[in-house]
Coordinates of C-alpha atoms in Angstrom, one line a residue:
Chain A
X5 CA 9.8 4.8 -12.1
X6 CA 8.6 3.8 -8.7
X7 CA 10.9 0.9 -8.6
X8 CA 13.9 3.0 -9.5
X9 CA 13.1 5.2 -6.5
X10 CA 12.8 2.3 -4.2
X11 CA 16.3 1.0 -5.2
X12 CA 18.0 4.2 -4.0
X13 CA 19.1 3.1 -0.6
X14 CA 20.9 5.9 1.0
X15 CA 22.6 6.1 4.3
X16 CA 23.6 2.5 4.0
X17 CA 24.6 2.4 7.6
X18 CA 24.3 -1.0 9.2
X19 CA 23.7 -0.9 13.0
X20 CA 26.3 -2.8 15.0
X21 CA 28.8 -2.2 17.7
X22 CA 31.9 -3.7 16.1
X23 CA 35.5 -2.5 16.5
X24 CA 35.3 -0.6 13.2
X25 CA 31.9 0.9 14.0
X26 CA 33.4 2.4 17.2
X27 CA 36.4 3.9 15.5
X28 CA 36.5 7.7 15.1
X29 CA 35.0 8.6 11.7
X30 CA 38.0 10.7 10.9
X31 CA 40.3 7.7 11.4
X32 CA 38.0 5.7 9.1
X33 CA 38.1 8.2 6.4
X34 CA 41.8 8.7 6.5
X35 CA 42.6 5.0 6.7
X36 CA 40.1 4.3 3.8
X37 CA 42.0 6.8 1.7
X38 CA 45.3 5.3 2.7
X39 CA 44.1 1.8 1.9
X40 CA 42.9 2.8 -1.5
X41 CA 46.2 4.5 -2.3
X42 CA 48.1 1.4 -1.4
X43 CA 45.7 -0.8 -3.5
X44 CA 47.2 1.1 -6.4
X45 CA 50.8 1.1 -5.1
X46 CA 50.8 -2.7 -5.0
X47 CA 52.9 -3.9 -7.8
X48 CA 50.8 -5.4 -10.6
X49 CA 53.5 -7.8 -11.6
X50 CA 53.8 -9.1 -8.1
X51 CA 51.2 -11.6 -7.0
X52 CA 52.1 -11.4 -3.3
X53 CA 51.7 -7.6 -3.2
X54 CA 48.0 -7.9 -4.2
X55 CA 47.6 -10.9 -1.8
X56 CA 48.6 -8.6 1.1
X57 CA 45.9 -6.2 0.0
X58 CA 43.3 -9.0 -0.2
X59 CA 44.2 -10.3 3.3
X60 CA 44.0 -6.7 4.6
X61 CA 40.5 -6.0 3.2
X62 CA 39.3 -9.5 4.3
X63 CA 40.4 -8.8 7.9
X64 CA 38.8 -5.3 7.9
X65 CA 35.5 -6.9 6.6
X66 CA 35.6 -9.6 9.2
X67 CA 36.0 -6.9 11.9
X68 CA 33.2 -4.8 10.6
X69 CA 30.6 -7.4 11.5
X70 CA 28.4 -6.4 8.6
X71 CA 26.8 -9.4 6.8
X72 CA 28.8 -10.5 3.8
X73 CA 25.8 -10.4 1.5
X74 CA 25.7 -6.6 2.1
X75 CA 29.1 -6.3 0.5
X76 CA 28.2 -8.7 -2.3
X77 CA 25.2 -6.5 -3.0
X78 CA 27.4 -3.5 -3.6
X79 CA 29.8 -5.5 -5.9
X80 CA 26.8 -6.8 -7.8
X81 CA 25.7 -3.3 -8.4
X82 CA 28.9 -2.3 -10.2
X83 CA 29.5 -5.7 -11.8
X84 CA 29.0 -4.2 -15.3
X85 CA 31.9 -1.7 -14.7
X86 CA 34.1 -4.5 -13.4
X87 CA 33.4 -6.6 -16.5
X88 CA 34.0 -3.7 -18.8
X89 CA 37.4 -2.7 -17.3
X90 CA 38.5 -6.3 -17.3
X91 CA 37.7 -6.7 -21.0
X92 CA 39.3 -3.4 -22.0
X93 CA 42.5 -4.2 -20.0
X94 CA 42.7 -7.6 -21.6
X95 CA 43.8 -6.1 -24.9
X96 CA 46.6 -4.0 -23.4
X97 CA 50.0 -5.0 -22.2
X98 CA 52.8 -6.9 -23.7
X99 CA 54.3 -10.4 -23.2
X100 CA 53.8 -13.8 -24.6
X101 CA 51.0 -13.9 -27.1
X102 CA 48.2 -16.2 -26.0
X103 CA 45.6 -15.5 -28.6
X104 CA 45.6 -13.6 -31.8
X105 CA 42.8 -13.0 -34.3
X106 CA 42.0 -10.2 -36.7
X107 CA 43.7 -7.1 -35.2
X108 CA 43.3 -8.2 -31.6
X109 CA 46.0 -9.9 -29.6
X110 CA 45.7 -11.1 -26.1
X111 CA 49.0 -11.4 -24.2
X112 CA 50.0 -12.8 -20.8
X113 CA 50.6 -9.2 -19.8
X114 CA 47.1 -8.3 -20.7
X115 CA 45.5 -11.1 -18.8
X116 CA 47.7 -10.3 -15.8
X117 CA 46.6 -6.6 -16.0
X118 CA 42.9 -7.5 -16.4
X119 CA 42.9 -9.7 -13.4
X120 CA 44.7 -7.2 -11.3
X121 CA 42.5 -4.4 -12.3
X122 CA 39.3 -6.4 -11.5
X123 CA 40.7 -7.4 -8.1
X124 CA 41.6 -3.8 -7.4
X125 CA 38.3 -2.4 -8.3
X126 CA 36.5 -5.0 -6.2
X127 CA 38.8 -4.3 -3.2
X128 CA 38.2 -0.6 -3.7
X129 CA 34.5 -1.0 -3.6
X130 CA 34.7 -3.3 -0.5
X131 CA 36.9 -0.8 1.3
X132 CA 34.7 2.2 0.7
X133 CA 31.6 0.0 1.6
X134 CA 33.2 -0.6 5.0
X135 CA 33.2 3.1 5.5
X136 CA 29.6 3.7 4.5
X137 CA 28.3 0.6 6.3
X138 CA 29.9 1.4 9.6
X139 CA 29.6 5.2 9.7
X140 CA 26.4 7.2 9.8
X141 CA 26.1 9.9 7.2
X142 CA 26.1 12.5 10.0
X143 CA 29.3 11.1 11.4
X144 CA 30.9 11.3 8.0
X145 CA 30.0 14.9 7.5
X146 CA 31.2 15.8 11.0
X147 CA 34.5 14.1 10.3
X148 CA 34.8 15.9 7.0
X149 CA 34.2 19.2 8.8
X150 CA 36.8 18.3 11.4
X151 CA 39.3 17.2 8.8
X152 CA 38.9 20.3 6.7
X153 CA 39.1 22.6 9.7
X154 CA 42.7 23.3 9.0
X155 CA 41.3 25.6 6.3
X156 CA 40.4 28.1 8.9
X157 CA 44.0 29.4 8.8
X158 CA 42.9 30.7 5.4
X159 CA 39.9 32.4 7.0
X160 CA 37.5 29.7 5.6
X161 CA 36.2 28.5 8.9
X162 CA 32.5 29.4 8.3
X163 CA 32.8 28.1 4.7
X164 CA 33.8 24.7 6.0
X165 CA 31.0 24.6 8.5
X166 CA 28.5 25.7 5.9
X167 CA 29.7 23.0 3.5
X168 CA 29.3 20.3 6.2
X169 CA 25.9 21.6 7.1
X170 CA 24.7 21.6 3.5
X171 CA 25.9 18.0 3.2
X172 CA 24.1 17.0 6.3
X173 CA 20.9 18.6 5.2
X174 CA 21.1 17.2 1.7
X175 CA 21.5 13.7 3.1
X176 CA 18.7 14.2 5.6
X177 CA 16.3 15.2 2.9
X178 CA 16.9 12.5 0.4
X179 CA 14.3 10.1 1.9
X180 CA 11.8 13.0 2.3
X181 CA 12.2 13.9 -1.4
X182 CA 11.8 10.3 -2.5
X183 CA 8.6 10.1 -0.6
X184 CA 7.4 13.4 -1.9
X185 CA 8.2 12.4 -5.5
X186 CA 6.2 9.2 -5.1
X187 CA 3.2 11.1 -3.9
X188 CA 3.3 13.6 -6.8
X189 CA 3.8 10.7 -9.3
X190 CA 0.7 9.0 -7.9
X191 CA -1.3 12.2 -7.9
X192 CA -0.5 12.9 -11.6
X193 CA -1.1 9.3 -12.5
X194 CA -4.5 9.7 -10.9
X195 CA -5.1 12.5 -13.4
X196 CA -4.1 10.2 -16.2
X197 CA -0.5 11.2 -16.6
X198 CA 1.4 8.6 -18.7
X199 CA 5.0 8.1 -17.5
X200 CA 5.7 4.7 -18.9
X201 CA 5.1 4.9 -22.6
X202 CA 5.9 7.1 -25.5
X203 CA 9.0 8.3 -27.3
X204 CA 12.0 9.8 -25.5
X205 CA 10.8 13.4 -26.0
X206 CA 7.3 12.6 -24.8
X207 CA 8.7 10.9 -21.8
X208 CA 10.9 13.9 -20.9
X209 CA 7.8 16.2 -21.3
X210 CA 5.8 13.9 -19.1
X211 CA 8.2 14.6 -16.3
X212 CA 7.3 18.3 -16.2
X213 CA 4.1 17.8 -14.1
X214 CA 6.3 16.0 -11.6
X215 CA 9.4 18.1 -11.5
X216 CA 7.6 21.5 -11.1
X217 CA 5.6 20.6 -8.0
X218 CA 8.8 18.9 -6.6
X219 CA 10.9 22.0 -7.2
X220 CA 8.2 24.2 -5.6
X221 CA 7.9 22.0 -2.6
X222 CA 11.7 21.9 -2.2
X223 CA 11.9 25.6 -2.2
X224 CA 9.1 25.8 0.3
X225 CA 10.8 23.3 2.5
X226 CA 14.1 25.2 2.3
X227 CA 12.3 28.4 3.6
X228 CA 10.6 26.5 6.3
X229 CA 13.8 24.8 7.4
X230 CA 15.8 28.1 7.4
X231 CA 13.1 29.7 9.5
X232 CA 13.1 26.8 12.0
X233 CA 16.9 27.0 12.2
X234 CA 16.8 30.7 12.8
X235 CA 14.2 30.2 15.5
X236 CA 16.7 28.0 17.3
X237 CA 19.3 30.7 17.0
X238 CA 21.4 29.0 14.3
X239 CA 24.0 31.6 13.1
X240 CA 26.3 29.7 10.9
X241 CA 28.6 27.9 13.3
X242 CA 30.3 30.7 15.1
X243 CA 30.6 29.7 18.8
X244 CA 28.7 26.5 18.2
X245 CA 29.6 23.5 20.4
X246 CA 28.9 19.8 19.8
X247 CA 27.0 17.4 21.9
X248 CA 29.2 14.6 20.5
X249 CA 32.8 15.7 20.4
X250 CA 35.0 13.6 18.1
X251 CA 37.8 12.1 20.1
X252 CA 40.6 9.8 19.0
X253 CA 41.1 6.9 21.3
X254 CA 43.4 3.9 21.8
X255 CA 41.5 1.9 19.2
X256 CA 42.2 4.5 16.6
X257 CA 45.9 4.2 17.2
X258 CA 45.6 0.4 17.1
X259 CA 43.7 0.6 13.8
X260 CA 46.2 3.0 12.3
X261 CA 49.1 0.8 13.4
X262 CA 47.5 -2.3 11.8
X263 CA 46.9 -0.4 8.6
X264 CA 50.5 0.9 8.5
X265 CA 51.8 -2.6 9.1
X266 CA 49.9 -3.8 6.0
X267 CA 51.0 -0.8 4.0
X268 CA 54.6 -1.5 5.0
X269 CA 54.0 -5.1 4.0
X270 CA 52.9 -4.0 0.5
X271 CA 56.0 -1.9 0.1
X272 CA 58.2 -4.7 1.5
X273 CA 56.7 -7.3 -0.8
X274 CA 57.0 -4.9 -3.8
X275 CA 60.7 -4.4 -3.2
X276 CA 61.8 -7.8 -1.9
X277 CA 59.8 -10.3 -4.0
Chain B
X26 CA -29.8 -0.3 -7.4
X27 CA -26.6 -1.8 -8.6
X28 CA -23.3 -1.6 -6.9
X29 CA -20.8 0.5 -9.0
X30 CA -17.8 -0.4 -7.0
X31 CA -17.1 -3.7 -5.3
X32 CA -14.1 -4.8 -3.3
X33 CA -13.6 -8.4 -2.6
X34 CA -11.2 -9.8 0.1
X35 CA -8.6 -7.2 -0.7
X36 CA -5.2 -7.7 0.9
X37 CA -2.2 -5.5 0.4
X38 CA 1.3 -5.5 1.7
X39 CA 3.9 -2.9 0.8
X40 CA 6.6 -5.6 0.8
X41 CA 6.1 -7.6 -2.4
X42 CA 7.5 -10.8 -0.8
X43 CA 5.6 -10.1 2.4
X44 CA 8.2 -11.7 4.6
X45 CA 6.8 -10.5 7.9
X46 CA 3.2 -11.4 7.0
X47 CA 2.0 -7.8 7.8
X48 CA -0.7 -6.2 5.7
X49 CA -1.4 -2.5 5.3
X50 CA -4.9 -3.6 4.2
X51 CA -6.2 -7.0 5.3
X52 CA -9.2 -8.9 3.9
X53 CA -11.4 -5.9 3.1
X54 CA -14.7 -6.4 1.3
X55 CA -17.4 -3.9 0.7
X56 CA -19.6 -2.6 -2.1
X57 CA -20.7 0.9 -2.9
X58 CA -24.1 1.7 -4.5
X59 CA -24.3 4.1 -7.4
X60 CA -24.9 7.7 -6.1
X61 CA -24.0 7.0 -2.5
X62 CA -21.7 9.2 -0.4
X63 CA -19.5 7.0 1.6
X64 CA -17.3 8.4 4.4
X65 CA -14.2 6.6 5.4
X66 CA -12.9 7.2 8.9
X67 CA -10.1 5.7 10.9
X68 CA -7.1 6.7 13.0
X69 CA -3.8 7.7 11.3
X70 CA -2.2 4.6 9.7
X71 CA -5.4 2.5 9.7
X72 CA -5.0 1.9 5.9
X73 CA -7.6 4.4 4.6
X74 CA -5.3 6.0 2.0
X75 CA -3.8 2.7 1.0
X76 CA -7.3 1.3 0.5
X77 CA -8.5 4.1 -1.8
X78 CA -5.4 3.9 -3.9
X79 CA -6.6 0.4 -4.9
X80 CA -9.9 1.7 -6.1
X81 CA -8.4 3.6 -9.1
X82 CA -5.6 1.1 -9.8
X83 CA -2.7 3.0 -8.4
X84 CA -1.9 0.1 -6.2
X85 CA -2.4 -3.5 -7.3
X86 CA -3.9 -5.8 -4.6
X87 CA -1.6 -8.5 -3.2
X88 CA -4.7 -10.7 -3.3
X89 CA -8.4 -10.1 -3.8
X90 CA -10.1 -7.9 -6.4
X91 CA -11.7 -4.6 -7.2
X92 CA -14.7 -4.6 -9.4
X93 CA -15.8 -1.4 -11.2
X94 CA -19.3 -1.8 -12.7
X95 CA -18.9 -5.6 -12.2
X96 CA -15.6 -5.8 -14.0
X97 CA -12.2 -6.5 -12.4
X98 CA -10.1 -3.4 -13.0
X99 CA -7.0 -5.5 -13.5
X100 CA -8.5 -7.7 -16.2
X101 CA -6.7 -5.6 -18.8
X102 CA -3.7 -4.0 -17.1
X103 CA -3.0 -2.0 -20.2
X104 CA -6.3 -0.2 -19.8
X105 CA -5.8 0.8 -16.2
X106 CA -5.6 4.4 -17.3
X107 CA -9.3 4.3 -18.3
X108 CA -10.1 3.2 -14.8
X109 CA -8.3 6.3 -13.5
X110 CA -10.6 8.5 -15.6
X111 CA -13.7 6.7 -14.3
X112 CA -12.6 6.7 -10.6
X113 CA -11.1 10.1 -9.9
X114 CA -8.8 10.3 -6.9
X115 CA -8.0 13.6 -5.2
X116 CA -5.0 13.1 -2.9
X117 CA -4.3 14.9 0.4
X118 CA -3.2 18.5 -0.1
X119 CA -3.9 18.3 -3.8
X120 CA -2.7 21.9 -4.3
X121 CA 0.9 20.7 -4.1
X122 CA 0.4 19.0 -7.5
X123 CA -0.5 22.1 -9.4
X124 CA 2.1 22.8 -12.0
X125 CA 0.8 24.6 -15.1
X126 CA 1.1 28.3 -15.8
X127 CA -2.6 29.1 -15.6
X128 CA -5.6 27.8 -13.8
X129 CA -7.2 26.9 -17.1
X130 CA -4.2 24.9 -18.2
X131 CA -4.0 23.0 -15.0
X132 CA -7.7 22.0 -15.0
X133 CA -7.2 20.8 -18.6
X134 CA -4.4 18.4 -17.7
X135 CA -6.7 15.5 -16.9
X136 CA -9.1 15.9 -19.8
X137 CA -6.1 16.3 -22.1
X138 CA -4.7 13.0 -20.9
X139 CA -8.1 11.5 -21.8
X140 CA -7.5 12.7 -25.4
X141 CA -9.7 15.8 -25.5
X142 CA -8.5 18.8 -27.4
X143 CA -9.6 22.1 -29.0
X144 CA -13.2 23.2 -28.4
X145 CA -14.2 20.0 -26.7
X146 CA -11.5 20.6 -24.1
X147 CA -12.5 24.2 -23.6
X148 CA -16.1 23.2 -23.2
X149 CA -15.2 20.5 -20.7
X150 CA -13.2 23.0 -18.5
X151 CA -15.9 25.7 -18.8
X152 CA -18.6 23.2 -17.8
X153 CA -16.8 22.0 -14.7
X154 CA -15.9 25.5 -13.6
X155 CA -19.5 26.5 -13.9
X156 CA -20.7 23.6 -11.9
X157 CA -18.3 24.1 -9.1
X158 CA -18.2 27.9 -9.2
X159 CA -14.7 28.8 -10.4
X160 CA -15.1 32.1 -12.1
X161 CA -13.8 32.9 -15.6
X162 CA -11.6 35.7 -14.4
X163 CA -9.5 33.0 -12.7
X164 CA -8.7 31.2 -15.9
X165 CA -5.6 33.2 -16.8
X166 CA -4.2 33.5 -13.3
X167 CA -1.3 31.5 -12.2
X168 CA -2.4 28.8 -9.7
X169 CA 0.5 29.8 -7.5
X170 CA -1.0 33.3 -6.9
X171 CA -4.2 32.0 -5.4
X172 CA -5.1 31.6 -1.8
X173 CA -4.8 28.2 -0.1
X174 CA -8.5 27.5 -0.3
X175 CA -8.7 28.6 -4.0
X176 CA -5.7 26.4 -4.9
X177 CA -7.3 23.5 -3.3
X178 CA -10.5 24.0 -5.2
X179 CA -8.7 24.4 -8.5
X180 CA -6.8 21.2 -7.8
X181 CA -10.0 19.3 -7.0
X182 CA -11.6 20.7 -10.2
X183 CA -8.7 19.3 -12.1
X184 CA -9.8 15.8 -11.1
X185 CA -13.5 16.6 -11.5
X186 CA -12.8 17.8 -15.1
X187 CA -12.3 14.1 -16.1
X188 CA -15.9 13.7 -15.0
X189 CA -15.3 10.5 -13.0
X190 CA -18.3 8.3 -12.1
X191 CA -16.7 7.7 -8.7
X192 CA -15.0 10.7 -7.0
X193 CA -12.7 9.8 -4.1
X194 CA -11.3 12.6 -1.9
X195 CA -8.6 12.0 0.7
X196 CA -9.1 14.6 3.5
X197 CA -10.3 17.3 1.1
X198 CA -10.9 19.9 3.9
X199 CA -7.8 19.3 6.0
X200 CA -5.9 22.5 6.8
X201 CA -8.5 24.9 5.3
X202 CA -10.1 27.9 7.1
X203 CA -13.9 27.7 7.8
X204 CA -14.8 29.5 4.5
X205 CA -12.5 27.3 2.5
X206 CA -14.1 24.2 4.1
X207 CA -17.6 25.4 3.3
X208 CA -16.7 26.2 -0.3
X209 CA -15.0 22.8 -0.8
X210 CA -17.8 20.9 0.7
X211 CA -20.4 22.7 -1.4
X212 CA -18.3 22.1 -4.5
X213 CA -18.3 18.4 -3.8
X214 CA -22.1 18.5 -3.3
X215 CA -22.6 20.4 -6.6
X216 CA -20.5 18.0 -8.5
X217 CA -22.5 15.1 -7.2
X218 CA -25.8 16.7 -7.9
X219 CA -24.8 17.7 -11.5
X220 CA -23.5 14.2 -12.5
X221 CA -25.1 11.8 -10.1
X222 CA -21.6 10.7 -9.2
X223 CA -20.7 8.4 -6.4
X224 CA -18.5 10.0 -3.8
X225 CA -16.1 8.5 -1.3
X226 CA -14.6 10.9 1.3
X227 CA -11.8 10.2 3.8
X228 CA -12.0 12.7 6.7
X229 CA -11.2 13.2 10.3
X230 CA -13.9 15.8 10.6
X231 CA -16.9 13.9 12.1
X232 CA -19.2 16.9 11.8
X233 CA -18.9 17.0 8.1
X234 CA -19.2 13.2 7.9
X235 CA -22.5 13.4 9.8
X236 CA -23.7 16.1 7.5
X237 CA -22.5 14.6 4.1
X238 CA -22.3 10.9 4.2
X239 CA -24.9 8.2 3.7
X240 CA -22.8 5.5 5.1
X241 CA -19.6 5.3 7.1
X242 CA -16.8 2.8 6.6
X243 CA -14.7 2.6 9.8
X244 CA -11.1 1.3 9.3
X245 CA -9.0 0.0 12.2
X246 CA -5.6 -1.6 11.8
X247 CA -6.0 -2.3 8.1
X248 CA -9.4 -4.0 8.4
X249 CA -13.0 -2.8 8.3
X250 CA -14.3 -2.3 11.8
X251 CA -17.8 -1.2 10.7
X252 CA -19.6 -0.4 7.5
X253 CA -23.0 1.0 8.3
X254 CA -25.3 4.0 8.2
X255 CA -24.1 7.2 9.9
X256 CA -26.6 6.6 12.7
X257 CA -25.5 3.1 13.5
X258 CA -21.8 3.9 13.4
X259 CA -22.0 7.0 15.6
X260 CA -24.3 5.1 18.0
X261 CA -21.3 2.9 18.9
X262 CA -19.7 5.6 21.0
X263 CA -17.5 3.4 23.2
X264 CA -16.1 1.3 20.4
X265 CA -15.2 4.5 18.4
X266 CA -13.4 5.9 21.4
X267 CA -11.5 2.6 21.8
X268 CA -10.1 2.8 18.3
X269 CA -9.1 6.4 18.5
X270 CA -12.1 8.0 16.9
X271 CA -14.9 10.2 18.2
X272 CA -18.5 11.2 17.6
X273 CA -19.4 14.6 16.2
X274 CA -19.1 17.5 18.8
X275 CA -22.9 17.9 18.9
X276 CA -23.4 14.3 19.9
X277 CA -20.7 14.6 22.5
X278 CA -22.4 17.6 24.0
X279 CA -25.8 15.7 24.2
X280 CA -24.0 12.9 25.9
X281 CA -22.6 15.1 28.6
X282 CA -26.0 16.7 29.2
X283 CA -27.4 13.2 29.3
X284 CA -25.1 12.3 32.2
X285 CA -26.9 14.9 34.2
X286 CA -30.3 14.5 32.8
X287 CA -31.0 11.1 31.4
X288 CA -34.1 12.1 29.5
X289 CA -32.0 13.8 26.9
X290 CA -31.5 11.9 23.6
X291 CA -28.0 11.1 22.5
X292 CA -28.7 9.8 19.0
X293 CA -28.5 13.1 17.2
X294 CA -25.3 13.8 15.3
X295 CA -25.5 17.1 13.3
X296 CA -25.2 20.5 15.0
X297 CA -28.4 21.8 13.4
X298 CA -30.6 18.8 14.4
X299 CA -29.1 18.9 17.9
X300 CA -29.9 22.6 18.3
X301 CA -33.4 22.1 17.1
X302 CA -33.9 19.2 19.4
X303 CA -32.6 21.1 22.4
X304 CA -34.8 24.2 21.6
X305 CA -37.8 21.9 21.3
X306 CA -36.9 20.2 24.5
X307 CA -36.5 23.5 26.4
X308 CA -39.9 24.7 25.0
X309 CA -41.5 21.5 26.1
X310 CA -40.1 21.8 29.6
X311 CA -41.4 25.4 29.9
X312 CA -44.8 24.2 28.7
X313 CA -44.8 21.5 31.3

């Protein structure tokens, strides 16, 4: 139990001052989405198309100045999913039959598909890791608020702000809750609570002494936080100004241009080769 | 007298690989005699809470051992639960761990985990409530409807109901009002008297420590700074100040008077004894 809690590393931000770290978070979010879309636009029958994507992600990772082992850690975490998709894809597709037994046939098309799918999933994880490693959770929520601000033409301005505030608070309180949970677990263990053995039903029942105090303390914390926010005149975002304004700069244009060149490259390779 | 609890060269690091070589608790050894009241004092982050979590097996030492009645508690890891019944640990702010619908149910949680049920269980809860003065009309109340001090006492009773031989309390009176503090202290005393239990208390309240404890264990930066009688520990005024601690207010007052009048004693630590001494001194002066 305790181990599981320790493994939740949230806010994976890695401190650095690289080119990518200094990009506007909105640029990073938009370009990440763009990159992911183009991973799937790359023609799966065209080796060069995927190669362009690989080069692109490799360059981005190099510029992020985050240790490579951090990225490998994330890939390791979803390795089972990669293996599963690869195996499933192996049995689909047509083409020259490579292997045939019982009702299963493996074709060149299937192998092709499996490899492409695996590479794509890995690139997808790497690309989104770049975002979370180089952007603080607060910056991400600020960027989401800013990106969604077009909704205010539908009269949803406060709603967008509230959503962003809720995300910020939720992220902020994850470590606090983890700590609190550990404390409660220890306290109930000290009273002889058994969390590690028994059948499934017993194990679920054993969680009650932990979940109820946790729920109560969360509600208490929410009230306290709401009061503290009101004491500082928080009123839901109307007329609120920021200390750190998000601003696009030259480097955002550079990054966007580089990304667009690569996307153009993917399209060109898809058509030409 | 035999020592009920013995800690030998205990080291503990929160990082299992201990890359940076830092220890939360470093090379701690001491032993506790049966029936003693030990006070643990130390500044915030000195390793007090980490140390006591080893005594009931919630934390496993990185090196060193903890002996309960002469037996290493980690000899049979599967029976560590039994150790937790023998060494009861009350955490800081224990009222946040209440969860049952009624006071009675919550106090029964520990004994139930020991395997008690039916009449035996009821008898156990009745007994402990009688010893520590929780009235029967509270049994059916929801623990969440009680006052802060009452909640605290119900939570402590929940640990006492397992009838541990060693009772450890981590800052049992922090955040209580004066009445809540008095009630909680007297409840601890009553438990000890009724069962001859050994008690270990972590506290920042030096007055209560002077009043309650037989011996004081002073922690500083994860190691034991002193482990001595209350008298000897509080006599080391300068060293205590240096490591962020203090002597009881009464002793501080006597020291200040002593600066003006050096015939005043400074080795009295409880408020009551200090008052008596000062009265006697004043009477003597008048007489002279």
